[in-house]
Coordinates of C-alpha atoms in Angstrom, one line a residue:
M1 CA 108.2 51.3 117.7
G2 CA 106.5 47.8 116.7
G3 CA 108.2 45.2 114.4
A4 CA 106.7 45.7 111.3
L5 CA 107.5 49.2 111.4
S6 CA 111.0 49.3 112.1
E7 CA 111.6 46.4 109.6
R8 CA 110.5 48.8 106.7
D9 CA 111.2 52.0 108.1
A10 CA 114.7 51.0 109.2
G11 CA 115.2 48.3 106.8
Y12 CA 116.4 46.0 110.3
I13 CA 114.7 44.3 113.0
T14 CA 115.1 46.9 116.2
D15 CA 113.4 45.1 118.7
V16 CA 114.8 41.9 119.4
E17 CA 118.2 41.8 120.9
Y18 CA 120.7 39.9 118.6
T19 CA 122.2 37.6 120.7
G20 CA 125.3 38.7 122.4
D21 CA 128.5 36.8 121.2
F22 CA 131.7 36.5 120.3
F23 CA 133.8 36.2 117.1
P24 CA 136.9 35.1 117.2
H25 CA 137.9 35.6 113.5
L26 CA 137.7 39.5 114.0
A27 CA 140.5 39.6 116.5
P28 CA 143.4 42.2 115.3
A29 CA 146.1 39.5 115.2
R30 CA 143.8 36.6 113.1
L31 CA 143.1 39.8 110.6
A32 CA 147.1 40.2 110.7
Y33 CA 148.4 36.4 110.6
V34 CA 145.7 36.2 107.7
A35 CA 147.5 39.4 105.6
A36 CA 150.4 37.8 106.2
I37 CA 150.1 34.2 105.3
N38 CA 148.9 36.3 101.7
G39 CA 151.5 37.9 101.2
Y40 CA 149.4 41.9 102.6
R41 CA 152.3 43.8 105.0
P42 CA 149.8 44.0 108.4
P43 CA 149.3 46.9 110.1
P44 CA 151.3 46.8 113.6
L45 CA 150.1 45.2 116.7
D46 CA 153.2 46.0 119.4
A47 CA 152.2 50.0 119.6
R48 CA 148.2 51.9 119.5
F49 CA 146.3 50.7 116.6
T50 CA 142.8 51.3 115.7
W51 CA 139.8 49.0 115.3
C52 CA 136.2 49.5 114.7
E53 CA 132.7 46.3 114.7
L54 CA 130.4 48.1 112.3
G55 CA 126.8 46.7 113.1
C56 CA 128.4 45.6 117.0
G57 CA 125.1 44.0 118.5
Q58 CA 125.7 44.0 122.1
G59 CA 129.1 45.0 121.7
V60 CA 130.5 41.6 123.6
T61 CA 133.0 41.5 121.1
S62 CA 134.5 44.6 120.8
L63 CA 134.6 44.5 124.9
L64 CA 136.8 41.2 124.9
L65 CA 139.1 42.4 122.1
A66 CA 139.6 46.0 124.1
A67 CA 140.2 44.3 127.2
T68 CA 142.9 42.0 126.1
H69 CA 145.1 44.2 123.5
P70 CA 145.6 47.8 125.9
A71 CA 147.8 49.2 123.2
G72 CA 144.7 49.1 120.7
E73 CA 141.8 52.2 120.7
F74 CA 137.9 50.4 120.1
H75 CA 135.7 51.8 118.1
A76 CA 132.1 49.7 117.8
C77 CA 128.3 51.6 116.4
D78 CA 124.5 49.5 115.7
F79 CA 122.0 51.1 114.6
N80 CA 120.0 49.4 117.6
A81 CA 119.7 51.5 120.9
A82 CA 119.1 49.0 122.6
H83 CA 122.1 46.8 121.8
I84 CA 124.4 50.0 122.7
E85 CA 123.1 51.0 126.5
Q86 CA 123.7 46.8 126.6
A87 CA 127.6 47.1 125.3
K88 CA 128.2 50.8 127.2
A89 CA 126.3 49.0 131.0
L90 CA 128.5 45.8 130.3
R91 CA 131.2 48.1 129.6
R92 CA 130.8 49.8 132.8
A93 CA 130.5 46.5 135.2
G94 CA 133.7 45.9 133.1
G95 CA 135.8 48.4 133.7
V96 CA 136.6 48.6 130.3
G97 CA 138.1 52.2 129.0
N98 CA 139.8 52.0 125.9
V99 CA 136.0 51.2 123.8
R100 CA 133.8 53.9 122.6
F101 CA 130.0 52.2 121.7
L102 CA 128.1 54.5 118.8
A103 CA 124.2 54.3 118.7
K104 CA 124.5 55.1 114.9
S105 CA 123.4 54.0 111.2
F106 CA 126.6 53.3 108.6
G107 CA 125.4 57.1 107.6
E108 CA 125.2 58.5 110.7
M109 CA 129.2 57.1 111.1
L110 CA 130.1 59.1 108.2
D111 CA 130.0 62.3 109.6
E112 CA 131.4 60.9 113.4
D113 CA 134.6 62.6 114.5
L114 CA 136.6 59.3 113.8
P115 CA 140.4 58.7 114.2
P116 CA 141.3 56.6 111.0
F117 CA 141.7 52.6 111.2
D118 CA 144.0 50.3 110.9
F119 CA 140.8 47.4 111.6
I120 CA 137.3 47.6 110.0
V121 CA 135.5 44.3 111.1
M122 CA 131.9 43.3 110.8
H123 CA 130.3 40.0 111.0
G124 CA 126.9 39.3 109.0
V125 CA 125.8 42.4 108.5
Y126 CA 127.1 43.5 104.3
S127 CA 124.1 40.9 103.6
W128 CA 121.4 41.8 106.1
V129 CA 121.3 45.4 105.1
P130 CA 120.0 47.6 101.8
E131 CA 122.0 48.0 98.8
A132 CA 122.1 52.0 100.3
A133 CA 123.6 51.2 103.6
R134 CA 126.3 49.1 101.5
G135 CA 127.4 52.0 99.7
E136 CA 127.3 53.5 103.0
I137 CA 129.5 50.7 104.6
R138 CA 131.5 51.1 101.5
E139 CA 132.2 55.4 101.6
L140 CA 132.7 54.6 105.6
V141 CA 135.9 52.1 104.8
R142 CA 137.0 54.7 102.0
R143 CA 137.1 57.2 103.8
R144 CA 138.7 55.9 107.3
L145 CA 140.5 52.8 106.6
K146 CA 143.9 54.0 106.9
A147 CA 146.0 53.1 103.6
G148 CA 148.0 49.9 104.0
G149 CA 144.7 48.8 106.5
L150 CA 142.5 45.4 106.8
L151 CA 138.9 45.8 106.7
M152 CA 136.9 41.6 107.3
V153 CA 133.6 41.1 105.9
S154 CA 131.6 37.9 106.5
Y155 CA 128.5 37.4 104.2
N156 CA 125.4 34.9 103.1
A157 CA 127.0 33.3 100.0
M158 CA 126.0 31.7 97.3
P159 CA 125.3 29.3 95.7
G160 CA 125.0 27.7 99.2
W161 CA 122.0 29.9 100.2
A162 CA 120.3 29.0 96.7
H163 CA 118.3 26.1 98.6
L164 CA 117.9 28.2 101.4
Q165 CA 116.5 31.9 99.9
P166 CA 112.8 29.7 99.8
I167 CA 113.2 28.5 103.6
R168 CA 113.4 32.9 104.6
R169 CA 111.0 33.8 101.6
M170 CA 108.3 31.7 103.4
M171 CA 108.9 32.4 106.8
R172 CA 108.7 36.0 106.2
T173 CA 106.0 35.6 104.5
H174 CA 103.9 33.6 106.7
A175 CA 105.9 36.0 109.6
E176 CA 103.5 39.8 108.0
S177 CA 100.0 38.9 109.4
L178 CA 101.4 37.4 111.9
P179 CA 100.5 39.9 115.6
G180 CA 103.0 40.2 118.5
S181 CA 107.4 41.1 118.3
S182 CA 109.5 40.1 115.6
L183 CA 110.1 37.0 118.1
D184 CA 107.2 35.8 118.6
R185 CA 106.5 36.1 114.7
A186 CA 110.1 33.7 114.6
R187 CA 108.8 31.1 116.6
A188 CA 105.6 30.5 114.1
A189 CA 106.9 30.8 111.4
F190 CA 109.8 28.4 112.0
A191 CA 107.0 26.3 113.3
Y192 CA 105.3 26.2 110.2
V193 CA 108.1 26.4 108.0
D194 CA 109.3 23.3 110.6
C195 CA 105.0 21.4 110.1
L196 CA 106.1 21.9 106.2
A197 CA 108.9 19.7 106.1
R198 CA 108.0 17.5 109.1
N199 CA 104.2 16.4 106.7
R200 CA 107.1 16.3 103.7
A201 CA 106.1 19.0 101.3
G202 CA 107.1 19.5 97.8
Y203 CA 109.9 21.6 98.1
F204 CA 111.3 19.6 101.6
A205 CA 111.1 16.7 100.0
T206 CA 112.6 17.3 97.1
L207 CA 115.7 19.2 98.3
P208 CA 116.2 16.4 101.5
A209 CA 119.2 20.0 102.2
A210 CA 116.9 21.8 103.1
A211 CA 115.0 19.6 106.5
E212 CA 118.4 18.9 107.2
H213 CA 119.0 22.9 107.8
L214 CA 115.4 23.4 109.9
K215 CA 117.3 21.1 112.2
R216 CA 120.3 23.0 112.5
M217 CA 118.2 26.0 113.5
A218 CA 116.4 24.8 115.8
A219 CA 119.4 24.8 117.9
H220 CA 119.9 28.4 117.0
D221 CA 119.2 31.1 119.8
I222 CA 115.4 32.4 118.3
R223 CA 116.8 35.9 118.3
Y224 CA 119.3 34.8 115.7
V225 CA 116.9 33.7 113.9
A226 CA 114.9 36.5 113.6
H227 CA 117.4 39.1 112.3
E228 CA 118.3 36.0 110.1
Y229 CA 114.8 34.9 108.4
L230 CA 112.4 37.4 109.0
T231 CA 114.9 41.1 108.2
P232 CA 113.6 42.7 104.9
H233 CA 117.4 42.1 103.0
G234 CA 118.9 39.1 103.6
D235 CA 121.3 39.1 100.2
P236 CA 123.6 36.1 99.7
F237 CA 126.4 37.2 97.5
W238 CA 128.7 35.2 94.8
F239 CA 132.5 36.1 95.6
D240 CA 133.1 38.0 93.1
E241 CA 130.3 40.4 93.2
V242 CA 132.0 41.4 97.0
A243 CA 135.5 41.5 95.6
S244 CA 134.5 43.9 92.8
A245 CA 132.7 46.3 95.3
M246 CA 135.7 46.2 97.2
D247 CA 137.9 46.9 94.4
A248 CA 135.8 49.5 93.2
A249 CA 136.8 51.3 97.0
G250 CA 140.4 50.7 96.2
L251 CA 140.7 47.5 98.2
A252 CA 142.4 44.0 97.3
F253 CA 140.9 40.6 98.6
A254 CA 143.6 39.0 101.0
G255 CA 142.5 36.0 101.8
S256 CA 139.5 34.0 103.6
M257 CA 139.9 34.2 107.8
T258 CA 139.5 30.0 108.0
P259 CA 143.1 29.5 107.6
A260 CA 143.6 26.4 105.1
D261 CA 141.6 28.0 102.9
N262 CA 144.4 30.2 101.5
Y263 CA 146.1 27.1 100.8
P264 CA 144.9 26.4 96.6
E265 CA 146.0 22.2 97.6
L266 CA 144.0 22.5 100.8
M267 CA 140.7 24.7 99.5
M268 CA 139.2 21.8 98.0
P269 CA 139.2 17.7 98.0
E270 CA 141.8 15.7 95.9
A271 CA 139.7 15.4 93.0
F272 CA 139.0 18.9 92.4
R273 CA 143.0 20.1 92.8
S274 CA 143.0 20.3 89.0
L275 CA 141.0 23.1 89.1
V276 CA 143.7 24.6 91.4
E277 CA 145.7 24.2 88.8
S278 CA 143.7 25.6 85.8
A279 CA 143.2 28.1 87.7
P280 CA 144.2 31.6 86.4
T281 CA 143.6 34.3 89.4
R282 CA 142.4 34.1 93.2
A283 CA 139.3 35.0 92.7
A284 CA 139.0 32.0 90.0
L285 CA 139.9 29.5 93.0
E286 CA 137.3 31.0 95.4
A287 CA 134.9 30.7 92.8
H288 CA 135.6 26.6 91.8
R289 CA 136.3 26.2 95.8
D290 CA 132.5 27.9 96.0
V291 CA 130.9 25.7 93.6
V292 CA 133.0 22.4 94.8
L293 CA 132.0 23.6 98.8
N294 CA 128.4 24.7 97.6
T295 CA 129.4 27.6 100.3
S296 CA 127.2 29.7 102.5
F297 CA 129.1 31.4 104.3
R298 CA 132.1 33.8 104.2
Q299 CA 134.5 35.6 106.0
D300 CA 137.0 37.3 104.1
L301 CA 139.5 39.9 104.5
Y302 CA 140.7 43.2 101.8
A303 CA 143.8 45.4 102.3
A304 CA 144.0 48.5 101.6
Q305 CA 147.1 47.6 99.3
A306 CA 148.0 47.1 96.2
T307 CA 147.0 42.9 94.9
A308 CA 149.5 40.7 96.1
P309 CA 151.1 37.7 93.9
L310 CA 148.9 34.5 94.0
N311 CA 151.2 31.9 96.4
P312 CA 153.8 34.1 97.7
E313 CA 156.5 33.1 99.4
I314 CA 156.4 33.2 103.6
G315 CA 159.7 33.2 105.9
L316 CA 160.2 33.8 109.2
E317 CA 159.9 38.2 108.7
A318 CA 156.4 37.6 107.1
L319 CA 155.3 36.3 110.9
A320 CA 156.9 38.7 112.8
A321 CA 153.4 40.7 113.1
T322 CA 152.4 38.7 115.5
A323 CA 152.9 36.9 118.1
F324 CA 151.6 32.8 118.7
C325 CA 150.6 30.7 121.2
L326 CA 148.5 27.1 121.6
A327 CA 145.2 26.6 121.2
N328 CA 145.3 23.9 123.8
L329 CA 147.4 21.8 126.1
P330 CA 149.4 19.8 124.4
E331 CA 148.8 16.6 125.9
S332 CA 145.7 17.4 123.4
L333 CA 146.9 18.8 120.2
P334 CA 148.1 14.9 118.3
L335 CA 150.3 14.3 115.6
K336 CA 147.8 13.0 113.4
R337 CA 145.0 14.6 113.0
T338 CA 141.3 14.3 110.1
Q339 CA 139.6 17.2 108.8
G340 CA 136.8 16.9 106.6
W341 CA 138.5 16.0 103.6
L342 CA 142.7 17.1 104.8
Q343 CA 144.6 15.1 106.5
F344 CA 147.1 15.9 108.7
D345 CA 150.3 14.0 110.1
L346 CA 153.4 15.5 111.8
T347 CA 155.1 12.6 113.4
D348 CA 157.5 13.0 111.1
Q349 CA 158.0 16.7 112.0
A350 CA 157.7 15.5 115.8
A351 CA 160.3 16.9 117.9
A352 CA 160.4 20.2 116.1
V353 CA 156.7 20.1 117.4
R354 CA 157.4 18.8 121.0
A355 CA 159.8 21.9 121.3
I356 CA 157.7 24.1 120.2
H357 CA 155.0 23.2 122.4
A358 CA 157.2 23.0 125.0
R359 CA 158.3 26.8 124.4
L360 CA 154.4 28.2 124.6
A361 CA 153.5 26.6 127.5
G362 CA 155.3 29.2 128.8
G363 CA 153.6 31.5 127.2
P364 CA 152.9 33.7 123.7
A365 CA 156.6 33.2 122.1
S366 CA 157.5 34.8 118.5
A367 CA 158.1 32.9 114.9
V368 CA 161.8 33.9 115.8
E369 CA 162.1 32.8 119.3
L370 CA 159.5 29.4 117.9
H371 CA 162.6 28.5 115.5
A372 CA 165.3 28.8 117.9
A373 CA 163.2 26.4 120.1
A374 CA 162.3 24.3 117.1
R375 CA 165.9 24.1 115.7
T376 CA 164.8 22.9 112.2
G377 CA 167.3 23.7 110.6
S378 CA 166.0 27.1 107.7
E379 CA 163.8 29.7 108.8
D380 CA 161.7 29.6 105.5
E381 CA 161.7 25.2 107.7
T382 CA 160.2 27.7 111.2
A383 CA 158.4 29.4 109.1
F384 CA 155.9 26.4 107.2
L385 CA 156.3 24.5 110.3
I386 CA 154.1 27.4 111.8
Q387 CA 151.7 27.4 109.5
Q388 CA 151.0 24.2 109.6
L389 CA 150.2 24.2 113.2
V390 CA 148.2 26.9 112.8
V391 CA 146.1 24.9 110.1
S392 CA 146.0 21.9 112.2
G393 CA 144.9 23.9 115.2
H394 CA 148.1 23.3 117.3
L395 CA 148.9 27.1 117.4
A396 CA 147.2 30.5 116.8
P397 CA 148.4 33.6 116.4
C398 CA 147.9 35.8 118.9
P399 CA 148.6 39.8 119.9
P400 CA 153.0 40.7 120.5
V401 CA 151.3 43.1 123.4
H402 CA 148.7 42.1 126.2
A403 CA 147.1 42.4 129.0
P404 CA 148.6 41.0 131.5
A405 CA 147.7 37.3 132.7
G406 CA 144.9 37.2 135.2
W407 CA 140.5 37.1 136.0
M408 CA 139.6 40.2 134.7
Q409 CA 137.4 42.8 135.8
L410 CA 135.2 42.4 132.2
N411 CA 134.3 38.3 132.6
S412 CA 132.9 39.5 136.3
A413 CA 130.1 41.3 134.5
L414 CA 129.9 38.8 131.3
M415 CA 129.7 35.7 133.9
E416 CA 126.9 37.8 136.1
S417 CA 125.4 38.9 132.9
G418 CA 125.1 35.0 131.7
I419 CA 123.5 34.4 134.8
C420 CA 120.5 36.8 135.0
E421 CA 119.5 35.8 131.3
Q422 CA 119.9 32.4 131.9
R423 CA 122.6 31.4 129.3
Q424 CA 124.4 28.3 128.9
Q425 CA 127.5 29.3 128.0
V426 CA 129.6 32.8 127.9
P427 CA 132.6 33.6 126.8
L428 CA 135.1 34.9 128.9
A429 CA 138.4 36.9 128.2
C430 CA 141.8 35.6 128.1
P431 CA 144.7 38.2 127.9
L432 CA 147.5 36.4 126.5
T433 CA 145.7 34.4 123.6
G434 CA 144.4 38.2 122.5
S435 CA 140.9 36.3 122.7
A436 CA 138.2 34.3 124.7
T437 CA 136.9 31.2 125.3
Y438 CA 133.5 29.9 125.5
I439 CA 132.8 28.1 129.6
E440 CA 129.3 27.0 131.0
V441 CA 128.0 29.3 132.8
V442 CA 128.1 27.6 136.2
S443 CA 132.1 27.0 135.8
A444 CA 132.0 30.0 134.8
A445 CA 131.1 31.2 138.3
A446 CA 133.1 28.8 140.3
I447 CA 136.0 30.0 138.6
E448 CA 134.9 33.7 139.0
A449 CA 134.9 32.5 143.1
A450 CA 137.7 30.6 143.5
T451 CA 139.7 33.6 142.8
R452 CA 137.8 35.7 145.6
V453 CA 136.8 32.7 148.3
G454 CA 139.7 30.3 150.3
D455 CA 136.8 27.2 151.0
G456 CA 135.3 25.2 148.3
A457 CA 131.8 25.3 150.0
A458 CA 131.9 28.5 150.6
A459 CA 131.9 29.5 147.0
G460 CA 129.7 26.7 146.5
R461 CA 126.9 28.7 149.0
E462 CA 128.2 31.9 147.1
V463 CA 127.4 30.4 143.4
L464 CA 124.0 28.7 145.0
A465 CA 122.8 32.1 146.6
R466 CA 123.2 33.9 142.6
L467 CA 122.3 31.1 140.9
R468 CA 118.8 31.1 142.0
G469 CA 118.4 34.3 143.5
H470 CA 118.0 35.2 139.1
G471 CA 116.3 32.0 138.6
H472 CA 119.4 30.3 136.2
P473 CA 117.8 26.6 135.9
V474 CA 120.2 24.2 137.0
N475 CA 120.1 20.5 135.6
R476 CA 122.1 17.6 136.1
I477 CA 122.3 15.2 133.7
A478 CA 122.6 11.5 134.2
P479 CA 125.4 8.7 131.8
S480 CA 121.8 8.3 129.9
G481 CA 121.1 11.9 128.9
A482 CA 118.3 12.1 130.6
R483 CA 118.3 15.2 132.7
R484 CA 117.0 16.8 136.1
P485 CA 116.9 19.8 138.3
A486 CA 120.0 20.1 140.3
T487 CA 119.0 20.0 144.5
D488 CA 121.4 23.0 146.7
N489 CA 123.4 20.1 147.9
E490 CA 124.8 19.1 144.1
V491 CA 125.0 22.7 143.4
I492 CA 127.5 23.1 146.6
E493 CA 129.0 20.3 145.9
H494 CA 129.5 20.6 142.0
V495 CA 131.8 24.2 142.6
A496 CA 133.4 22.6 145.3
A497 CA 134.5 20.1 142.9
V498 CA 135.7 22.6 140.3
W499 CA 137.2 24.6 143.2
R500 CA 139.6 21.9 144.8
G501 CA 140.9 21.4 141.3
L502 CA 141.7 25.3 140.6
Q503 CA 144.2 24.8 143.2
D504 CA 145.4 21.8 142.0
P505 CA 148.6 23.1 139.7
A506 CA 148.7 19.5 137.4
N507 CA 144.8 20.0 137.0
P508 CA 143.8 20.4 133.2
D509 CA 141.4 23.2 133.5
R510 CA 143.2 25.0 135.6
R511 CA 146.6 24.3 133.3
R512 CA 144.3 25.5 130.1
L513 CA 143.0 28.0 132.2
R514 CA 146.0 29.6 132.4
L515 CA 147.8 29.3 129.7
F516 CA 144.8 30.8 127.9
G517 CA 145.9 33.7 130.8
V518 CA 142.2 34.0 132.2
L519 CA 144.2 33.1 135.7
P520 CA 148.2 34.3 136.7

């Protein structure tokens, strides 16, 4: 099927596979945590739970979450049959047994034999399909999401997409008459708008932000550009439009997947805080925030529960659904940090923070266990400190039941796929965090070899043969930033150096990989 026919008949591009990325905000523990801090009761993660991804692409996120959540039953669908075949191949190679992939449209999923779900998630899809498909999504959610369950929907948002719509229109109009695949037309369409911007066409001269956006586009995988800018349906939405549609499906807004965005005092710069005080509802707060920040993409959580009160009191018991883990090595987590307009200063709680770091250096712990370690006094103080540490990037929520630490078969499959597809980075499953971490593909191959090969030079030769066999480029970067192809000896020595580092208990990379459970 040709690109133009697939776009117009199916309403979606099917001749170009979407990028195989991992999206951490789809992880069950993150969903549960955001629900909890907004006053909703999340589904339990310490027993069997069900999770479904709509529009899963190549299934990378579903696979990584299934591998790191042995208590979960995972389902994922995508209209693009090539995506599902790739997902199934990775599932076989990775030995993941608790995920089911379906080459189905959302309408076909309505008739599929499916269990009721604790979690339903989708990344970006809501903007990329026609209204009829969005209606099928909402009906599927209405039928299959359990009472008390959680839905995560991310989408292109207004007003931040207002100045980007002309770019998309220009690219689609230019691409319509071009021959070739959607990938070919995406390259040509981007070159067209880039030429307009470089020569200061009136639109780009008037809106410098649009020209800056093209620079960011240039860094994206061209497959993403094809799906985002050439699909016939790329609708941005105001928050209240999506919230109203979800309300009609029986769902209440349960928070933003960006932790800081769930606290009114952190939502926007200080100059606009009076808007926070005057907003009567969470919906009004979200509307203010989107205009102040010119939001272009939202990651929103909804719950099949009654609407929770604004600014709920959150105690330790509310945080019981998840465990917590360190987001990095303790020495890499500063007590003072600036993040945009947000400034974090935990120096007055340094003793409690470092005590929590020390407890979590040995592995994930519950909120109650962190309270015992922190010795802050009241449980409410500890609950507040935990939330501060999540917002400031010290901690991350993780599942209370996790897979055993150690290199996973799925990581070998993802690493091999990354080499074959000549990717620069691959996501690796992190059993203790219930998530994944991206690692440069040559280093990932070196880590995998270190789990099997007892000699650094031998590990280097094995990785070299694998890289050269698939034609994967390996470059050496000079201090000046100049690149040149690495020699065979340089590749072998690099891998051997990684191998040696992983034998040293004090090596930061080894400690970080063990902290996340990538290594035992």
